Amino acid sequence: MRKKAPKGWIKISDFEELTGISTKTVSAAIKRGYIPDNFADVVGTSATSPYYLNPQQAAVCWYKSLNAAHPGQRKVRESLAGYIKTFDKSVIEPAAKEASRSTPKISYEDAQLQEKIAKARIAELELQEKEGSLVSRERVNDQLFAAGKELRDALLTIPDRITDLIMAEDNRTMVYNTIYDAIAGELQKLADIQIEPNK
């Protein structure tokens, strides 16, 4: 509580006219600590003495304490933003200013150097591809697809190849080994596949 309002402070009813935010909402913000005591206080000694505040400092502190993603706080935040823009746009648009400050400035010589480095890397990759130490992803996919198709076709021929052998056997172990060997043989072919370098 203060006996006299500091210079520049105004009643919260006047703050309502500046921002469009009701005095009830402003009073609640002060009581909840959104607006610090050093920027808002009761002026006078009676029980009905009104609140005064430093309009600009109070608006900035309140604005910064609100969550932009909170639906219940968005309207108040937008009202405060509209008022703050009249005296300090940097509070509302710090991200844009920071982005412009942080954007690196590249000289013409640096740009040329980066271009040369990029071209050298591309040339190195092309050389590795020609030498066979680097294989394109497309070629790997094509060869794996072909191998998978070949394996599928081979597995589908197993029943035709071993049905007569199995029917002629009375020994369960021999039947098992015949089926196992047929499948294992085709899988081994898949394990032996080597990716051919680009031609």
GROMACS .gro file of N, CA, C and O in nm, residues 19 101 187 190:
model
   16
   19THR      N    1  -0.611  -0.121  -2.265
   19THR     CA    2  -0.594  -0.259  -2.311
   19THR      C    3  -0.724  -0.330  -2.348
   19THR      O    4  -0.721  -0.429  -2.421
  101ARG      N    5   1.924  -1.166  -3.636
  101ARG     CA    6   2.058  -1.146  -3.580
  101ARG      C    7   2.144  -1.271  -3.597
  101ARG      O    8   2.263  -1.262  -3.619
  187LEU      N    9   1.800  -7.170  -4.900
  187LEU     CA   10   1.835  -7.057  -4.814
  187LEU      C   11   1.985  -7.027  -4.821
  187LEU      O   12   2.026  -6.911  -4.810
  190LEU      N   13   2.062  -6.796  -5.095
  190LEU     CA   14   2.034  -6.657  -5.060
  190LEU      C   15   2.148  -6.598  -4.978
  190LEU      O   16   2.187  -6.483  -4.996
   0.00000   0.00000   0.00000
